CSV table of C-alpha atoms in Angstrom, one decimal:
chain,number,residue,atom,x,y,z
A,39,MET,CA,-53.0,-31.3,-223.0
A,40,ARG,CA,-52.3,-31.1,-226.6
A,41,ALA,CA,-48.7,-30.9,-227.8
A,42,GLY,CA,-47.6,-27.7,-229.0
A,43,VAL,CA,-49.7,-25.6,-226.9
A,44,ARG,CA,-47.4,-23.2,-225.0
A,45,LEU,CA,-48.3,-21.9,-221.5
A,46,GLU,CA,-48.2,-18.2,-222.7
A,47,ASP,CA,-50.9,-18.8,-225.5
A,48,PHE,CA,-52.9,-20.9,-223.0
A,49,LEU,CA,-52.9,-18.0,-220.6
A,50,ARG,CA,-53.6,-15.4,-223.2
A,51,TYR,CA,-56.6,-17.7,-224.4
A,52,ARG,CA,-57.8,-17.7,-220.9
A,53,LEU,CA,-57.4,-14.1,-220.6
A,54,ALA,CA,-59.4,-13.4,-223.6
A,55,ARG,CA,-62.2,-15.7,-222.4
A,56,TYR,CA,-62.3,-14.0,-219.0
A,57,ALA,CA,-62.4,-10.6,-220.8
A,58,ALA,CA,-65.3,-11.7,-222.7
A,59,ARG,CA,-67.3,-12.4,-219.3
A,60,LEU,CA,-66.2,-9.5,-217.5
A,61,PRO,CA,-69.0,-6.8,-216.9
A,62,VAL,CA,-66.6,-4.1,-217.9
A,63,PRO,CA,-64.0,-3.8,-220.6
A,64,LEU,CA,-60.3,-4.5,-219.6
A,65,GLU,CA,-59.7,-0.9,-220.1
A,66,ALA,CA,-62.0,0.2,-217.3
A,67,LEU,CA,-60.0,-1.8,-214.7
A,68,PRO,CA,-57.4,0.3,-212.6
A,69,VAL,CA,-54.6,-2.2,-213.5
A,70,VAL,CA,-53.4,-3.5,-216.9
A,71,VAL,CA,-53.5,-7.3,-216.8
A,72,ASP,CA,-51.3,-9.0,-219.4
A,73,VAL,CA,-49.3,-12.2,-220.1
A,74,ASP,CA,-45.5,-12.1,-220.4
A,75,GLY,CA,-43.1,-14.9,-220.4
A,76,GLY,CA,-45.6,-17.5,-219.5
A,77,GLU,CA,-46.8,-15.6,-216.2
A,78,PRO,CA,-49.7,-13.0,-215.6
A,79,VAL,CA,-48.2,-9.5,-215.3
A,80,VAL,CA,-50.5,-6.8,-213.2
A,81,ARG,CA,-49.4,-3.2,-213.7
A,82,ALA,CA,-51.2,0.0,-212.6
A,83,ARG,CA,-53.0,1.7,-215.2
A,84,PRO,CA,-52.1,5.6,-215.5
A,85,GLN,CA,-55.0,7.7,-214.2
A,86,PRO,CA,-56.5,10.9,-215.9
A,87,SER,CA,-55.1,14.2,-214.8
A,88,SER,CA,-58.6,15.5,-214.0
A,89,ALA,CA,-61.6,13.7,-212.8
A,90,LEU,CA,-63.9,16.7,-213.4
A,91,GLY,CA,-63.4,16.7,-217.2
A,92,ALA,CA,-62.9,19.9,-219.6
A,93,MET,CA,-64.6,22.9,-218.5
A,94,PRO,CA,-65.9,25.7,-220.8
A,95,ALA,CA,-63.6,28.4,-221.5
A,96,GLY,CA,-63.3,31.4,-219.0
A,97,ARG,CA,-64.5,29.2,-216.0
A,98,GLY,CA,-61.5,27.6,-214.9
A,99,GLY,CA,-61.4,29.7,-211.8
A,100,GLU,CA,-64.7,28.5,-210.5
A,101,PRO,CA,-65.1,26.7,-207.0
A,102,ARG,CA,-65.3,23.2,-207.1
A,103,TRP,CA,-69.0,23.1,-206.1
A,104,VAL,CA,-69.7,25.2,-208.8
A,105,ARG,CA,-68.1,23.0,-211.4
A,106,THR,CA,-69.6,20.0,-209.9
A,107,LEU,CA,-73.1,21.7,-210.1
A,108,VAL,CA,-72.5,22.7,-213.8
A,109,GLN,CA,-71.3,19.1,-214.6
A,110,ARG,CA,-74.5,17.6,-213.1
A,111,GLU,CA,-77.2,20.1,-214.1
A,112,GLY,CA,-75.7,22.0,-217.2
A,113,ALA,CA,-75.2,25.7,-218.1
A,114,GLY,CA,-78.6,26.7,-216.5
A,115,ALA,CA,-77.2,26.0,-212.9
A,116,LEU,CA,-74.2,28.3,-213.7
A,117,ARG,CA,-76.8,31.0,-214.9
A,118,GLU,CA,-78.7,30.6,-211.9
A,119,ILE,CA,-75.5,31.2,-209.7
A,120,ARG,CA,-74.7,34.1,-212.0
A,121,ASP,CA,-78.0,35.6,-211.5
A,122,HIS,CA,-77.9,35.0,-207.6
A,123,GLU,CA,-74.4,36.8,-207.4
A,124,ALA,CA,-75.7,39.6,-209.6
A,125,ALA,CA,-78.5,40.1,-207.3
A,126,LEU,CA,-76.3,40.1,-204.1
A,127,ASP,CA,-74.3,42.8,-205.7
A,128,ALA,CA,-77.2,45.0,-206.4
A,129,LEU,CA,-78.7,44.3,-203.1
A,130,ALA,CA,-75.4,45.3,-201.4
A,131,GLU,CA,-75.5,48.7,-203.4
A,132,ARG,CA,-79.0,49.4,-202.3
A,133,ALA,CA,-78.1,48.5,-198.7
A,134,ALA,CA,-75.2,50.9,-198.8
A,135,ALA,CA,-77.5,53.6,-200.3
A,136,ALA,CA,-79.9,53.0,-197.3
A,137,ARG,CA,-77.2,53.2,-194.8
A,138,GLU,CA,-75.9,56.4,-196.3
A,139,ARG,CA,-79.5,58.0,-196.3
A,140,ILE,CA,-79.9,56.9,-192.7
A,141,GLU,CA,-76.6,58.5,-191.8
A,142,THR,CA,-77.1,61.6,-193.6
A,143,ALA,CA,-80.6,62.1,-192.1
A,144,SER,CA,-79.4,61.2,-188.6
A,145,ARG,CA,-76.4,63.6,-188.8
A,146,THR,CA,-78.5,66.5,-190.2
A,147,LEU,CA,-81.0,66.2,-187.4
A,148,ALA,CA,-78.3,66.0,-184.8
A,149,GLU,CA,-76.7,69.1,-186.2
A,150,ASP,CA,-80.0,71.2,-186.3
A,151,LEU,CA,-80.8,70.1,-182.7
A,152,ALA,CA,-77.4,71.2,-181.6
A,153,ARG,CA,-77.5,74.6,-183.1
A,154,GLY,CA,-81.2,75.0,-182.2
A,155,ALA,CA,-82.8,75.2,-185.5
A,156,ILE,CA,-85.1,72.4,-184.2
A,157,THR,CA,-86.1,72.1,-180.5
A,158,ALA,CA,-85.1,68.8,-178.9
A,159,PRO,CA,-88.0,66.5,-177.7
A,160,VAL,CA,-88.8,67.0,-174.0
A,161,GLU,CA,-88.0,64.0,-171.9
A,162,ILE,CA,-89.2,65.4,-168.4
A,163,GLU,CA,-92.6,65.8,-167.1
A,164,ALA,CA,-93.4,69.6,-166.9
A,165,THR,CA,-96.2,72.1,-168.0
A,166,ALA,CA,-96.1,74.0,-171.1
A,167,GLU,CA,-95.5,77.3,-169.0
A,168,GLN,CA,-92.5,75.5,-167.2
A,169,LEU,CA,-91.0,74.9,-170.5
A,170,GLY,CA,-91.3,78.5,-171.8
A,171,ARG,CA,-94.9,78.9,-172.9
A,172,PRO,CA,-96.2,82.5,-172.4
A,173,PRO,CA,-99.0,82.2,-169.6
A,174,VAL,CA,-102.4,83.0,-170.6
A,175,PRO,CA,-104.5,84.9,-167.8
A,176,PRO,CA,-107.8,83.1,-167.2
A,177,PRO,CA,-110.8,84.5,-168.7
A,178,PHE,CA,-112.9,84.6,-165.5
A,179,PRO,CA,-111.9,88.3,-164.4
A,180,VAL,CA,-112.9,89.8,-167.7
A,181,MET,CA,-116.3,87.9,-167.6
A,182,ALA,CA,-116.8,88.9,-164.0
A,183,LEU,CA,-116.1,92.6,-164.7
A,184,ARG,CA,-118.6,92.6,-167.8
A,185,GLY,CA,-121.1,90.7,-165.7
A,186,ALA,CA,-120.8,93.6,-163.1
A,187,ALA,CA,-121.1,96.2,-165.8
A,188,LEU,CA,-124.4,94.8,-166.8
A,189,ALA,CA,-125.6,94.4,-163.4
A,190,LEU,CA,-125.0,98.1,-162.9
A,191,LEU,CA,-126.6,98.9,-166.2
A,192,LEU,CA,-129.7,96.9,-165.1
A,193,ALA,CA,-129.7,98.6,-161.8
A,194,GLU,CA,-129.4,102.1,-163.6
A,195,THR,CA,-132.3,100.9,-165.9
A,196,TRP,CA,-134.5,99.8,-162.8
A,197,ARG,CA,-133.8,103.1,-161.0
A,198,LEU,CA,-134.8,105.2,-164.2
A,199,ALA,CA,-137.7,103.1,-164.8
A,200,ARG,CA,-139.5,104.3,-161.5
A,201,PRO,CA,-140.5,107.7,-162.6
A,202,VAL,CA,-141.3,106.7,-166.2
A,203,LEU,CA,-143.5,104.2,-165.0
A,204,GLY,CA,-144.9,106.5,-162.4
A,205,ALA,CA,-145.9,108.8,-165.1
A,206,ALA,CA,-147.8,106.0,-167.1
A,207,GLY,CA,-149.6,105.3,-163.8
A,208,LEU,CA,-147.6,102.0,-163.2
A,209,SER,CA,-145.3,101.1,-160.3
A,210,VAL,CA,-142.0,99.3,-160.4
A,211,ASP,CA,-142.7,97.7,-157.4
A,212,ASP,CA,-145.5,95.6,-159.1
A,213,LEU,CA,-143.7,95.2,-162.4
A,214,PRO,CA,-145.2,91.7,-163.2
A,215,GLY,CA,-149.0,93.2,-162.4
A,216,ALA,CA,-147.8,96.1,-164.4
A,217,LEU,CA,-147.0,94.1,-167.5
A,218,GLN,CA,-150.3,92.1,-167.1
A,219,ARG,CA,-152.5,95.3,-166.9
A,220,ALA,CA,-150.9,97.3,-169.3
A,221,PRO,CA,-148.1,95.5,-171.2
A,222,LEU,CA,-147.4,98.0,-174.1
A,223,ALA,CA,-147.1,100.9,-171.6
A,224,ALA,CA,-145.0,99.0,-169.2
A,225,GLY,CA,-142.8,97.4,-171.9
A,226,LEU,CA,-142.1,100.9,-173.8
A,227,SER,CA,-141.4,102.4,-170.3
A,228,LEU,CA,-138.8,99.7,-169.5
A,229,ALA,CA,-137.4,100.2,-173.0
A,230,PHE,CA,-137.1,103.9,-172.5
A,231,ALA,CA,-135.5,103.5,-169.2
A,232,ALA,CA,-132.9,100.9,-170.6
A,233,GLY,CA,-132.2,103.4,-173.4
A,234,ALA,CA,-131.6,106.3,-171.0
A,235,ALA,CA,-129.4,104.1,-168.9
A,236,GLY,CA,-127.4,103.1,-172.0
A,237,ALA,CA,-127.1,106.6,-173.2
A,238,VAL,CA,-125.9,107.7,-169.8
A,239,LEU,CA,-123.2,104.9,-170.0
A,240,ALA,CA,-122.2,105.5,-173.5
A,241,LEU,CA,-121.9,109.3,-172.8
A,242,LEU,CA,-119.9,108.8,-169.8
A,243,GLY,CA,-117.7,106.2,-171.4
A,244,VAL,CA,-117.0,109.0,-174.4
A,245,ALA,CA,-116.3,111.5,-171.7
A,246,VAL,CA,-113.8,109.2,-169.8
A,247,ARG,CA,-112.0,108.3,-173.1
A,248,ARG,CA,-111.7,111.7,-174.2
A,249,ALA,CA,-110.5,113.0,-171.0
A,250,LEU,CA,-107.8,110.3,-170.7
A,251,GLU,CA,-106.8,111.2,-174.5
A,252,VAL,CA,-106.3,114.5,-173.6
A,253,ALA,CA,-104.3,113.7,-170.3
A,254,ASP,CA,-102.1,111.6,-172.3
A,255,GLY,CA,-101.6,114.2,-175.1
A,256,ALA,CA,-100.9,116.9,-172.6
A,257,ALA,CA,-97.5,118.0,-171.3
A,258,ALA,CA,-96.0,116.4,-168.4
A,259,ALA,CA,-96.6,119.2,-166.2
A,260,ARG,CA,-100.1,119.8,-167.5
A,261,ARG,CA,-100.9,116.1,-167.3
A,262,GLY,CA,-99.9,116.2,-163.8
A,263,ILE,CA,-102.5,118.7,-163.0
A,264,LEU,CA,-105.2,117.0,-165.1
A,265,LEU,CA,-104.5,113.7,-163.3
A,266,GLY,CA,-104.7,115.6,-160.1
A,267,ILE,CA,-108.0,117.1,-160.9
A,268,GLY,CA,-109.4,113.7,-162.0
A,269,ALA,CA,-108.3,112.2,-158.7
A,270,ALA,CA,-109.8,114.8,-156.8
A,271,GLY,CA,-113.1,114.6,-158.6
A,272,SER,CA,-113.1,110.8,-158.2
A,273,ALA,CA,-112.7,111.2,-154.3
A,274,ALA,CA,-115.3,114.0,-154.3
A,275,LEU,CA,-117.7,111.5,-156.1
A,276,ALA,CA,-116.9,108.8,-153.6
A,277,ALA,CA,-117.5,110.9,-150.9
A,278,ALA,CA,-120.9,112.1,-152.5
A,279,VAL,CA,-121.9,108.3,-152.9
A,280,ALA,CA,-121.1,107.6,-149.3
A,281,ALA,CA,-123.0,110.7,-148.1
A,282,SER,CA,-126.0,109.7,-150.1
A,283,GLY,CA,-126.0,106.2,-148.5
A,284,ALA,CA,-126.0,108.0,-145.1
A,285,ALA,CA,-128.5,110.8,-145.9
A,286,PRO,CA,-130.7,110.0,-148.7
A,287,GLY,CA,-132.3,112.8,-150.8
A,288,ARG,CA,-132.8,114.1,-154.3
A,289,TRP,CA,-129.3,115.4,-154.8
A,290,THR,CA,-127.9,112.0,-153.4
A,291,GLU,CA,-130.1,110.2,-155.8
A,292,ALA,CA,-128.6,112.1,-158.6
A,293,VAL,CA,-125.3,111.4,-157.4
A,294,LEU,CA,-126.0,107.7,-157.5
A,295,LEU,CA,-127.6,107.8,-160.8
A,296,LEU,CA,-124.1,109.3,-162.2
A,297,ALA,CA,-121.7,107.1,-160.0
A,298,VAL,CA,-123.4,103.7,-161.1
A,299,PRO,CA,-122.8,104.2,-165.0
A,300,LEU,CA,-119.4,105.6,-164.3
A,301,ALA,CA,-118.7,102.5,-162.2
A,302,ALA,CA,-120.1,100.4,-165.1
A,303,VAL,CA,-117.8,102.3,-167.4
A,304,ALA,CA,-114.8,101.8,-165.3
A,305,CYS,CA,-115.5,97.9,-165.2
A,306,LEU,CA,-115.9,97.9,-169.0
A,307,ARG,CA,-112.6,99.8,-169.3
A,308,GLU,CA,-110.8,97.2,-167.1
A,309,ALA,CA,-112.4,94.2,-168.7
A,310,SER,CA,-111.4,95.7,-172.1
A,311,GLN,CA,-107.7,96.1,-171.0
A,312,ARG,CA,-107.6,92.6,-169.4
A,313,ALA,CA,-109.1,91.1,-172.7
A,314,ALA,CA,-106.4,93.1,-174.8
A,315,THR,CA,-103.6,91.6,-172.3
A,316,ARG,CA,-105.1,88.2,-172.7
A,317,ASP,CA,-105.5,88.3,-176.3
A,318,ALA,CA,-101.8,89.4,-176.7
A,319,ALA,CA,-101.0,86.6,-174.2
A,320,GLU,CA,-103.2,84.2,-176.2
A,321,ALA,CA,-101.3,85.3,-179.6
A,322,ALA,CA,-97.9,84.7,-177.9
A,323,ALA,CA,-98.8,81.3,-176.7
A,324,LEU,CA,-100.3,80.4,-179.9
A,325,GLU,CA,-97.1,81.2,-181.7
A,326,TRP,CA,-95.1,79.2,-179.2
A,327,ASP,CA,-97.4,76.5,-179.7
A,328,ARG,CA,-96.9,76.7,-183.6
A,329,GLU,CA,-93.3,76.9,-183.4
A,330,ARG,CA,-93.3,73.8,-181.1
A,331,THR,CA,-95.6,72.2,-183.6
A,332,ARG,CA,-93.5,73.1,-186.5
A,333,ASP,CA,-90.6,71.5,-184.8
A,334,MET,CA,-92.4,68.5,-183.8
A,335,VAL,CA,-93.6,68.2,-187.3
A,336,GLU,CA,-90.0,68.6,-188.6
A,337,ARG,CA,-88.7,65.9,-186.2
A,338,GLY,CA,-91.4,63.6,-187.3
A,339,ARG,CA,-90.7,64.2,-190.9
A,340,ARG,CA,-86.9,63.5,-190.4
A,341,ALA,CA,-87.4,60.6,-188.2
A,342,GLY,CA,-89.9,59.3,-190.8
A,343,VAL,CA,-87.2,59.4,-193.3
A,344,VAL,CA,-84.9,57.5,-191.2
A,345,ALA,CA,-87.5,55.0,-190.3
A,346,GLU,CA,-88.3,54.6,-194.1
A,347,ALA,CA,-84.6,53.9,-194.7
A,348,GLU,CA,-84.3,51.5,-192.0
A,349,ALA,CA,-87.3,49.8,-193.1
A,350,ALA,CA,-85.8,49.7,-196.8
A,351,LEU,CA,-82.4,48.5,-195.4
A,352,ALA,CA,-84.3,45.7,-193.5
A,353,ARG,CA,-86.2,44.8,-196.7
A,354,VAL,CA,-82.8,44.8,-198.6
A,355,GLU,CA,-81.3,42.7,-195.8
A,356,ALA,CA,-84.1,40.3,-195.9
A,357,GLU,CA,-83.7,39.8,-199.7
A,358,ARG,CA,-80.0,39.4,-199.4
A,359,GLU,CA,-80.7,36.8,-196.8
A,360,GLU,CA,-83.1,34.9,-199.2
A,361,VAL,CA,-80.6,35.1,-202.0
A,362,ARG,CA,-77.7,33.9,-199.8
A,363,ARG,CA,-80.2,31.1,-198.7
A,364,ARG,CA,-80.6,30.0,-202.3
A,365,LEU,CA,-76.9,30.1,-202.9
A,366,ARG,CA,-76.4,27.9,-199.9
A,367,ALA,CA,-79.0,25.5,-201.1
A,368,LEU,CA,-77.2,25.5,-204.5
A,369,GLU,CA,-74.0,24.9,-202.9
A,370,ARG,CA,-75.3,22.2,-200.4
A,371,ARG,CA,-77.0,20.4,-203.4
A,372,ALA,CA,-73.7,20.5,-205.3
A,373,VAL,CA,-71.7,19.3,-202.2
A,374,GLU,CA,-74.3,16.6,-201.6
A,375,ALA,CA,-74.0,15.5,-205.2
A,376,ASP,CA,-70.4,15.7,-205.1
A,377,GLU,CA,-70.1,13.5,-202.0
A,378,ALA,CA,-72.7,11.0,-203.7
A,379,ASP,CA,-70.3,10.9,-206.8
A,380,GLU,CA,-67.3,10.4,-204.5
A,381,ARG,CA,-69.1,7.7,-202.8
A,382,ALA,CA,-70.3,5.9,-206.1
A,383,ALA,CA,-66.8,6.3,-207.4
A,384,ARG,CA,-65.2,4.7,-204.4
A,385,ALA,CA,-67.8,1.7,-204.6
A,386,GLU,CA,-67.1,1.4,-208.3
A,387,THR,CA,-63.2,1.5,-207.6
A,388,GLN,CA,-63.6,-1.1,-205.2
A,389,ARG,CA,-65.5,-3.1,-207.6
A,390,LEU,CA,-63.1,-2.9,-210.3
A,391,GLU,CA,-60.3,-3.8,-207.8
A,392,ARG,CA,-62.2,-6.7,-206.8
A,393,LEU,CA,-62.6,-7.6,-210.5
A,394,SER,CA,-58.8,-7.2,-211.1
A,395,GLU,CA,-57.8,-9.3,-208.1
A,396,ALA,CA,-60.2,-12.1,-209.2
A,397,LEU,CA,-58.8,-11.9,-212.8
A,398,ALA,CA,-55.3,-12.0,-211.7
A,399,GLY,CA,-56.2,-14.9,-209.3
A,400,ALA,CA,-58.0,-16.9,-212.0
A,401,LEU,CA,-55.0,-16.4,-214.6
A,402,GLU,CA,-52.7,-17.6,-211.5
A,403,LEU,CA,-55.0,-20.7,-211.1
A,404,ASP,CA,-55.2,-21.3,-214.8
A,405,ARG,CA,-51.1,-21.2,-214.8
A,406,TYR,CA,-51.0,-23.7,-211.8
A,407,ALA,CA,-53.4,-26.1,-213.6
A,408,TYR,CA,-51.5,-26.0,-216.8
A,409,LEU,CA,-48.3,-26.6,-215.0
A,410,ARG,CA,-49.6,-29.6,-212.8
A,411,ARG,CA,-51.1,-31.3,-215.9
A,412,ALA,CA,-48.0,-30.7,-217.9
A,413,ALA,CA,-45.8,-32.0,-215.3
A,414,ALA,CA,-48.1,-35.2,-214.8
A,415,GLY,CA,-48.2,-35.8,-218.7
A,416,THR,CA,-51.8,-36.6,-218.5
A,417,ARG,CA,-53.6,-36.7,-221.9
A,418,GLY,CA,-55.4,-33.6,-223.2
A,419,ALA,CA,-53.6,-31.0,-221.2
A,420,ALA,CA,-54.4,-28.4,-223.6
A,421,GLU,CA,-58.0,-29.1,-223.4
A,422,ARG,CA,-60.3,-26.9,-221.3
A,423,PRO,CA,-60.3,-28.5,-217.7
A,424,ALA,CA,-63.3,-28.9,-215.7
A,425,ALA,CA,-64.5,-25.4,-214.5
A,426,ARG,CA,-65.4,-24.3,-211.2
A,427,PRO,CA,-66.8,-21.0,-210.1
A,428,ILE,CA,-64.7,-18.4,-208.5
A,429,LEU,CA,-66.6,-15.6,-207.0
A,430,LEU,CA,-65.5,-12.2,-208.0
A,431,GLU,CA,-67.8,-9.8,-206.1
A,432,ARG,CA,-71.3,-9.8,-204.4
A,433,ALA,CA,-73.0,-8.7,-207.5
A,434,ALA,CA,-72.9,-12.4,-208.7
A,435,GLU,CA,-70.4,-11.6,-211.2
A,436,ARG,CA,-68.3,-14.8,-211.7
A,437,LEU,CA,-65.5,-16.4,-213.8
A,438,GLU,CA,-64.7,-20.0,-214.4
A,439,VAL,CA,-61.3,-21.0,-214.1
A,440,ALA,CA,-59.5,-24.5,-214.7
A,441,GLY,CA,-59.9,-27.2,-212.0
């Protein structure tokens, strides 16, 4: 080696050569490599206090994944997170309002059902009458009584048509033939007989109604007398009708002509009374149906309010779940990025550690070569020795040390 070249200068020269060939500056190594007293010195380099770097003002309390995402993707990621959080808050308020509407509507409906303002829905199988609907009599008795009155009127007409047709030279026994031979005379005769029968029926109806009005307006004692007279007359008329069937005669025919329309009047009055009773029952049943319909409509309306609020709550919850999913996706993306950064940082740390170890080893080998040549006294000790490659890492990064 050349005379006057100190070991420390030689090692510093070699360190400078190695630093020029390193893929990273010496300041990036995790250790400080220096030469002191002719020996390589390796000291740990102080690490920065925070690996995340400076954060914008007012964000120091953010979770780690938020800070990581902001560092990787910028302020837009933070705005997106803030928008999602604001949406979650708004959806939470909407969900609370929907729950309040559901609770209020359900409570009001339960209170109205409890105090009877609205009837409860029927859960048993029963007819409307069993549930309290007023019964409505069938219309058949009224129809039968009116049919009987019509039949009696036709019978009265047929009986009155006999003398009328006989006066016109026609016979009621051959009514189709009479209508063919003298249709006008036969038709007018039948019309006359029908009018007479109707007149008898109407006049008897007026007489009966007036008699009943008189009986109703009379005093109690007089009413009893009048009712007794009416009962006696009815009994006498019934006896006369029965006698006319046993011994037909002219007087018996007159009794029958009077009894038949009187029976028709009785049938019509009974039919009218039954029809009035049925109409009143129908009105009561219709009112019952209307009340139940109103209750059912009100229950349906309130149930619709509850169902609408529940549907709104379901939509809000679906939106909240979607926002949560997006936030979870952001968090997962940030965590994955953080893990990738950590893996890359660990790999880089290992790489720099290998470089540091190789650098320190190369300096030790240079020191050993210097001392060996100095001890042997060979010429040209200060010259650069033959180089041999020392493998630092798998990335084909190599340093040459003295051999």
